[in-house]
CSV table of N, CA and C and ligand atoms in Angstrom, one decimal:
chain,number,residue,atom,x,y,z
A,1,UNK,N,17.4,-45.4,-12.3
A,1,UNK,CA,16.1,-46.1,-11.9
A,1,UNK,C,15.3,-45.1,-11.0
A,2,UNK,N,16.0,-44.5,-10.1
A,2,UNK,CA,15.3,-43.6,-9.3
A,2,UNK,C,15.1,-42.2,-10.0
A,3,UNK,N,15.5,-42.1,-11.3
A,3,UNK,CA,15.4,-40.9,-11.9
A,3,UNK,C,14.0,-40.4,-12.2
A,4,UNK,N,13.1,-41.3,-12.6
A,4,UNK,CA,11.8,-41.0,-12.8
A,4,UNK,C,11.1,-40.4,-11.6
A,5,UNK,N,11.4,-41.0,-10.5
A,5,UNK,CA,10.9,-40.5,-9.3
A,5,UNK,C,11.4,-39.0,-9.0
A,6,UNK,N,12.7,-38.9,-9.0
A,6,UNK,CA,13.3,-37.6,-8.7
A,6,UNK,C,12.9,-36.5,-9.7
A,7,UNK,N,12.6,-36.9,-10.9
A,7,UNK,CA,12.2,-35.9,-11.9
A,7,UNK,C,10.9,-35.2,-11.5
A,8,UNK,N,10.0,-36.1,-11.1
A,8,UNK,CA,8.7,-35.5,-10.7
A,8,UNK,C,8.9,-34.6,-9.5
A,9,UNK,N,9.7,-35.0,-8.6
A,9,UNK,CA,9.9,-34.2,-7.4
A,9,UNK,C,10.6,-32.9,-7.8
A,10,UNK,N,11.6,-33.0,-8.7
A,10,UNK,CA,12.3,-31.8,-9.1
A,10,UNK,C,11.4,-30.8,-9.8
A,11,UNK,N,10.5,-31.3,-10.6
A,11,UNK,CA,9.6,-30.4,-11.3
A,11,UNK,C,8.7,-29.7,-10.3
A,12,UNK,N,8.3,-30.4,-9.3
A,12,UNK,CA,7.4,-29.8,-8.3
A,12,UNK,C,8.2,-28.8,-7.5
A,13,UNK,N,9.5,-29.2,-7.3
A,13,UNK,CA,10.3,-28.3,-6.5
A,13,UNK,C,10.6,-27.0,-7.2
A,14,UNK,N,10.8,-27.1,-8.6
A,14,UNK,CA,11.1,-25.9,-9.4
A,14,UNK,C,9.9,-25.0,-9.4
A,15,UNK,N,8.7,-25.7,-9.6
A,15,UNK,CA,7.5,-24.9,-9.7
A,15,UNK,C,7.3,-24.1,-8.4
A,16,UNK,N,7.6,-24.8,-7.3
A,16,UNK,CA,7.4,-24.2,-6.0
A,16,UNK,C,8.4,-23.0,-5.8
A,17,UNK,N,9.6,-23.3,-6.3
A,17,UNK,CA,10.7,-22.3,-6.1
A,17,UNK,C,10.4,-21.1,-6.9
A,18,UNK,N,9.9,-21.3,-8.1
A,18,UNK,CA,9.5,-20.1,-9.0
A,18,UNK,C,8.4,-19.3,-8.3
A,19,UNK,N,7.4,-20.0,-7.8
A,19,UNK,CA,6.3,-19.3,-7.2
A,19,UNK,C,6.9,-18.5,-6.0
A,20,UNK,N,7.7,-19.2,-5.2
A,20,UNK,CA,8.3,-18.6,-4.0
A,20,UNK,C,9.1,-17.3,-4.4
A,21,UNK,N,9.9,-17.5,-5.5
A,21,UNK,CA,10.7,-16.4,-5.9
A,21,UNK,C,9.9,-15.2,-6.3
A,22,UNK,N,8.8,-15.4,-7.0
A,22,UNK,CA,7.9,-14.4,-7.5
A,22,UNK,C,7.3,-13.7,-6.3
A,23,UNK,N,6.9,-14.5,-5.3
A,23,UNK,CA,6.2,-13.9,-4.2
A,23,UNK,C,7.2,-13.1,-3.3
A,24,UNK,N,8.4,-13.6,-3.2
A,24,UNK,CA,9.4,-13.0,-2.3
A,24,UNK,C,10.2,-11.9,-2.9
A,25,UNK,N,10.0,-11.7,-4.2
A,25,UNK,CA,10.9,-10.7,-4.9
A,25,UNK,C,10.6,-9.3,-4.3
A,26,UNK,N,11.6,-8.7,-3.7
A,26,UNK,CA,11.3,-7.4,-3.0
A,26,UNK,C,11.3,-6.3,-4.1
A,27,UNK,N,10.5,-5.3,-3.9
A,27,UNK,CA,10.5,-4.2,-4.8
A,27,UNK,C,11.7,-3.3,-4.6
A,28,UNK,N,11.9,-2.4,-5.5
A,28,UNK,CA,13.0,-1.5,-5.3
A,28,UNK,C,12.4,-0.3,-4.4
A,29,UNK,N,12.9,-0.1,-3.3
A,29,UNK,CA,12.4,0.9,-2.4
A,29,UNK,C,13.4,2.0,-2.3
A,30,UNK,N,13.0,3.2,-2.6
A,30,UNK,CA,13.9,4.4,-2.5
A,30,UNK,C,13.6,5.1,-1.2
A,31,UNK,N,14.6,5.4,-0.5
A,31,UNK,CA,14.5,6.2,0.8
A,31,UNK,C,13.8,7.5,0.5
A,32,UNK,N,12.8,7.8,1.2
A,32,UNK,CA,12.0,9.0,0.9
A,32,UNK,C,12.7,10.2,1.4
A,33,UNK,N,13.7,10.0,2.3
A,33,UNK,CA,14.4,11.2,2.8
A,33,UNK,C,15.6,11.6,2.0
A,34,UNK,N,16.4,10.6,1.6
A,34,UNK,CA,17.6,11.0,0.9
A,34,UNK,C,17.7,10.3,-0.5
A,35,UNK,N,16.6,9.6,-0.9
A,35,UNK,CA,16.4,9.0,-2.2
A,35,UNK,C,17.4,7.9,-2.5
A,36,UNK,N,18.1,7.4,-1.5
A,36,UNK,CA,19.0,6.3,-1.8
A,36,UNK,C,18.2,5.0,-2.0
A,37,UNK,N,18.6,4.2,-3.0
A,37,UNK,CA,17.9,3.0,-3.3
A,37,UNK,C,18.2,1.9,-2.2
A,38,UNK,N,17.2,1.4,-1.5
A,38,UNK,CA,17.5,0.5,-0.4
A,38,UNK,C,17.3,-0.9,-1.0
A,39,UNK,N,18.4,-1.6,-0.9
A,39,UNK,CA,18.5,-2.9,-1.6
A,39,UNK,C,17.9,-4.0,-0.7
A,40,UNK,N,18.0,-3.9,0.6
A,40,UNK,CA,17.6,-5.0,1.5
A,40,UNK,C,16.2,-4.7,2.1
A,41,UNK,N,15.2,-5.1,1.3
A,41,UNK,CA,13.8,-4.9,1.8
A,41,UNK,C,13.4,-6.2,2.6
A,42,UNK,N,12.8,-5.9,3.7
A,42,UNK,CA,12.4,-7.1,4.6
A,42,UNK,C,10.9,-7.3,4.3
A,43,UNK,N,10.6,-8.5,4.0
A,43,UNK,CA,9.2,-8.8,3.7
A,43,UNK,C,8.5,-9.1,5.0
A,44,UNK,N,7.3,-8.4,5.2
A,44,UNK,CA,6.5,-8.6,6.4
A,44,UNK,C,5.5,-9.7,6.2
A,45,UNK,N,5.1,-10.3,7.3
A,45,UNK,CA,4.1,-11.3,7.2
A,45,UNK,C,2.7,-10.6,7.2
A,46,UNK,N,2.0,-10.7,6.0
A,46,UNK,CA,0.8,-10.0,5.9
A,46,UNK,C,-0.4,-11.0,5.8
A,47,UNK,N,-0.2,-12.2,6.1
A,47,UNK,CA,-1.3,-13.2,6.0
A,47,UNK,C,-2.5,-12.9,6.8
A,48,UNK,N,-2.2,-12.2,8.0
A,48,UNK,CA,-3.3,-11.9,8.8
A,48,UNK,C,-3.9,-10.5,8.5
A,49,UNK,N,-3.4,-9.8,7.5
A,49,UNK,CA,-3.9,-8.5,7.2
A,49,UNK,C,-4.8,-8.6,6.0
A,50,UNK,N,-6.0,-8.3,6.2
A,50,UNK,CA,-7.0,-8.4,5.1
A,50,UNK,C,-6.8,-7.3,4.1
A,51,UNK,N,-6.7,-7.6,2.8
A,51,UNK,CA,-6.6,-6.6,1.8
A,51,UNK,C,-5.2,-6.2,1.5
A,52,UNK,N,-4.2,-6.7,2.3
A,52,UNK,CA,-2.8,-6.4,2.1
A,52,UNK,C,-2.2,-7.6,1.3
A,53,UNK,N,-1.6,-7.3,0.2
A,53,UNK,CA,-1.0,-8.4,-0.6
A,53,UNK,C,0.5,-8.6,-0.2
A,54,UNK,N,1.2,-7.5,-0.2
A,54,UNK,CA,2.6,-7.5,0.2
A,54,UNK,C,3.0,-6.3,1.0
A,55,UNK,N,3.9,-6.5,1.9
A,55,UNK,CA,4.4,-5.4,2.7
A,55,UNK,C,5.9,-5.5,2.9
A,56,UNK,N,6.6,-4.5,2.6
A,56,UNK,CA,8.1,-4.5,2.7
A,56,UNK,C,8.5,-3.3,3.6
A,57,UNK,N,9.6,-3.6,4.3
A,57,UNK,CA,10.1,-2.5,5.2
A,57,UNK,C,11.6,-2.5,4.9
A,58,UNK,N,12.1,-1.3,4.8
A,58,UNK,CA,13.6,-1.2,4.5
A,58,UNK,C,14.1,-0.1,5.4
A,59,UNK,N,15.3,-0.3,6.0
A,59,UNK,CA,15.9,0.7,6.8
A,59,UNK,C,17.0,1.4,6.1
A,60,UNK,N,17.0,2.7,6.1
A,60,UNK,CA,18.1,3.4,5.4
A,60,UNK,C,19.1,3.7,6.5
A,61,UNK,N,20.3,3.2,6.2
A,61,UNK,CA,21.4,3.5,7.2
A,61,UNK,C,21.9,4.9,7.1
A,62,UNK,N,21.7,5.5,5.9
A,62,UNK,CA,22.3,6.8,5.7
A,62,UNK,C,21.6,7.9,6.5
A,63,UNK,N,20.3,7.7,6.6
A,63,UNK,CA,19.6,8.8,7.4
A,63,UNK,C,18.8,8.2,8.6
A,64,UNK,N,18.9,6.9,8.8
A,64,UNK,CA,18.3,6.2,9.9
A,64,UNK,C,16.8,6.3,9.9
A,65,UNK,N,16.2,6.1,8.7
A,65,UNK,CA,14.7,6.2,8.6
A,65,UNK,C,14.2,4.8,8.0
A,66,UNK,N,13.1,4.4,8.5
A,66,UNK,CA,12.4,3.3,7.9
A,66,UNK,C,11.5,3.7,6.7
A,67,UNK,N,11.6,3.1,5.6
A,67,UNK,CA,10.7,3.3,4.5
A,67,UNK,C,9.9,2.1,4.2
A,68,UNK,N,8.6,2.2,4.0
A,68,UNK,CA,7.7,1.1,3.8
A,68,UNK,C,7.1,1.1,2.4
A,69,UNK,N,6.9,-0.1,1.9
A,69,UNK,CA,6.2,-0.3,0.6
A,69,UNK,C,5.1,-1.3,0.9
A,70,UNK,N,3.9,-0.9,0.6
A,70,UNK,CA,2.8,-1.8,0.9
A,70,UNK,C,1.9,-1.9,-0.4
A,71,UNK,N,1.5,-3.1,-0.7
A,71,UNK,CA,0.7,-3.3,-1.9
A,71,UNK,C,-0.6,-4.0,-1.4
A,72,UNK,N,-1.7,-3.5,-1.9
A,72,UNK,CA,-3.0,-4.1,-1.6
A,72,UNK,C,-4.1,-3.1,-1.9
A,73,UNK,N,-5.3,-3.4,-1.3
A,73,UNK,CA,-6.4,-2.5,-1.5
A,73,UNK,C,-6.1,-1.1,-0.9
A,74,UNK,N,-6.6,-0.1,-1.5
A,74,UNK,CA,-6.2,1.3,-1.1
A,74,UNK,C,-6.6,1.5,0.4
A,75,UNK,N,-7.8,1.1,0.7
A,75,UNK,CA,-8.3,1.3,2.1
A,75,UNK,C,-7.5,0.5,3.1
A,76,UNK,N,-7.1,-0.7,2.7
A,76,UNK,CA,-6.4,-1.6,3.6
A,76,UNK,C,-5.0,-1.0,3.8
A,77,UNK,N,-4.4,-0.5,2.7
A,77,UNK,CA,-3.1,0.1,2.8
A,77,UNK,C,-3.1,1.3,3.7
A,78,UNK,N,-4.2,2.2,3.6
A,78,UNK,CA,-4.3,3.3,4.4
A,78,UNK,C,-4.4,2.9,5.9
A,79,UNK,N,-5.2,1.9,6.1
A,79,UNK,CA,-5.3,1.4,7.5
A,79,UNK,C,-4.0,0.8,8.0
A,80,UNK,N,-3.3,0.2,7.1
A,80,UNK,CA,-2.0,-0.3,7.5
A,80,UNK,C,-1.0,0.8,8.0
A,81,UNK,N,-1.0,1.8,7.2
A,81,UNK,CA,-0.1,3.0,7.5
A,81,UNK,C,-0.6,3.7,8.8
A,82,UNK,N,-1.9,3.7,8.9
A,82,UNK,CA,-2.4,4.4,10.1
A,82,UNK,C,-2.0,3.6,11.4
A,83,UNK,N,-2.1,2.3,11.3
A,83,UNK,CA,-1.7,1.4,12.4
A,83,UNK,C,-0.2,1.6,12.7
A,84,UNK,N,0.6,1.7,11.6
A,84,UNK,CA,2.0,1.8,11.7
A,84,UNK,C,2.4,3.1,12.4
A,85,UNK,N,1.7,4.2,12.0
A,85,UNK,CA,2.0,5.5,12.6
A,85,UNK,C,1.6,5.5,14.1
A,86,UNK,N,0.6,4.8,14.4
A,86,UNK,CA,0.2,4.6,15.8
A,86,UNK,C,1.3,3.9,16.6
A,87,UNK,N,1.8,2.8,16.0
A,87,UNK,CA,2.8,2.0,16.7
A,87,UNK,C,4.1,2.7,16.8
A,88,UNK,N,4.4,3.5,15.8
A,88,UNK,CA,5.7,4.2,15.7
A,88,UNK,C,5.6,5.5,16.6
A,89,UNK,N,4.4,6.1,16.6
A,89,UNK,CA,4.1,7.3,17.4
A,89,UNK,C,4.5,8.5,16.6
A,90,UNK,N,4.4,8.4,15.3
A,90,UNK,CA,4.7,9.6,14.4
A,90,UNK,C,4.5,9.3,13.0
A,91,UNK,N,4.7,10.2,12.1
A,91,UNK,CA,4.5,10.0,10.7
A,91,UNK,C,5.5,8.9,10.2
A,92,UNK,N,5.0,8.1,9.3
A,92,UNK,CA,5.8,7.0,8.7
A,92,UNK,C,6.2,7.4,7.3
A,93,UNK,N,7.4,7.1,6.9
A,93,UNK,CA,7.8,7.4,5.5
A,93,UNK,C,7.2,6.4,4.6
A,94,UNK,N,6.5,6.9,3.6
A,94,UNK,CA,5.9,6.0,2.6
A,94,UNK,C,6.8,5.9,1.4
A,95,UNK,N,7.0,4.7,1.0
A,95,UNK,CA,7.9,4.4,-0.1
A,95,UNK,C,7.5,5.1,-1.4
A,96,UNK,N,6.2,5.3,-1.6
A,96,UNK,CA,5.8,5.8,-2.9
A,96,UNK,C,5.1,7.1,-2.8
A,97,UNK,N,5.2,7.7,-1.6
A,97,UNK,CA,4.5,9.0,-1.4
A,97,UNK,C,5.5,10.1,-1.1
A,98,UNK,N,5.0,11.3,-1.3
A,98,UNK,CA,5.9,12.4,-1.0
A,98,UNK,C,6.1,12.5,0.5
A,99,UNK,N,7.2,13.0,0.9
A,99,UNK,CA,7.4,13.1,2.4
A,99,UNK,C,6.4,14.1,3.0
A,100,UNK,N,6.0,13.8,4.2
A,100,UNK,CA,5.0,14.7,4.8
A,100,UNK,C,5.6,16.0,5.1
A,101,UNK,N,4.8,17.0,5.3
A,101,UNK,CA,5.3,18.4,5.6
A,101,UNK,C,5.9,18.3,7.0
A,102,UNK,N,7.0,19.0,7.1
A,102,UNK,CA,7.7,19.0,8.4
A,102,UNK,C,6.8,19.8,9.4
A,103,UNK,N,6.7,19.2,10.6
A,103,UNK,CA,5.9,19.8,11.6
A,103,UNK,C,6.7,20.5,12.6
B,1,ZN,ZN1,17.8,7.8,3.7
């Protein structure tokens, strides 16, 4: 009797779950320093960041470096990294870029 009701709810739930899964699916991030694939990417809240679609951060335990992966408009991504470097106080390892020249 209550099946018709719960079916509708379940469909909505599944649709939401699928959407959520797609949004939350972390990319494969490789450590820029030692090239280890980092499985546990942490998704950052980018709702307040204009032009940024997704941002992930992963910490490499092997070399103690954070690697970032950011998707969005190129200018917004550059601004994001610039802000990151400011907050970190040094060069930030980019997930998809070559390591910076050692200073
Ligand atoms: Zn590493």
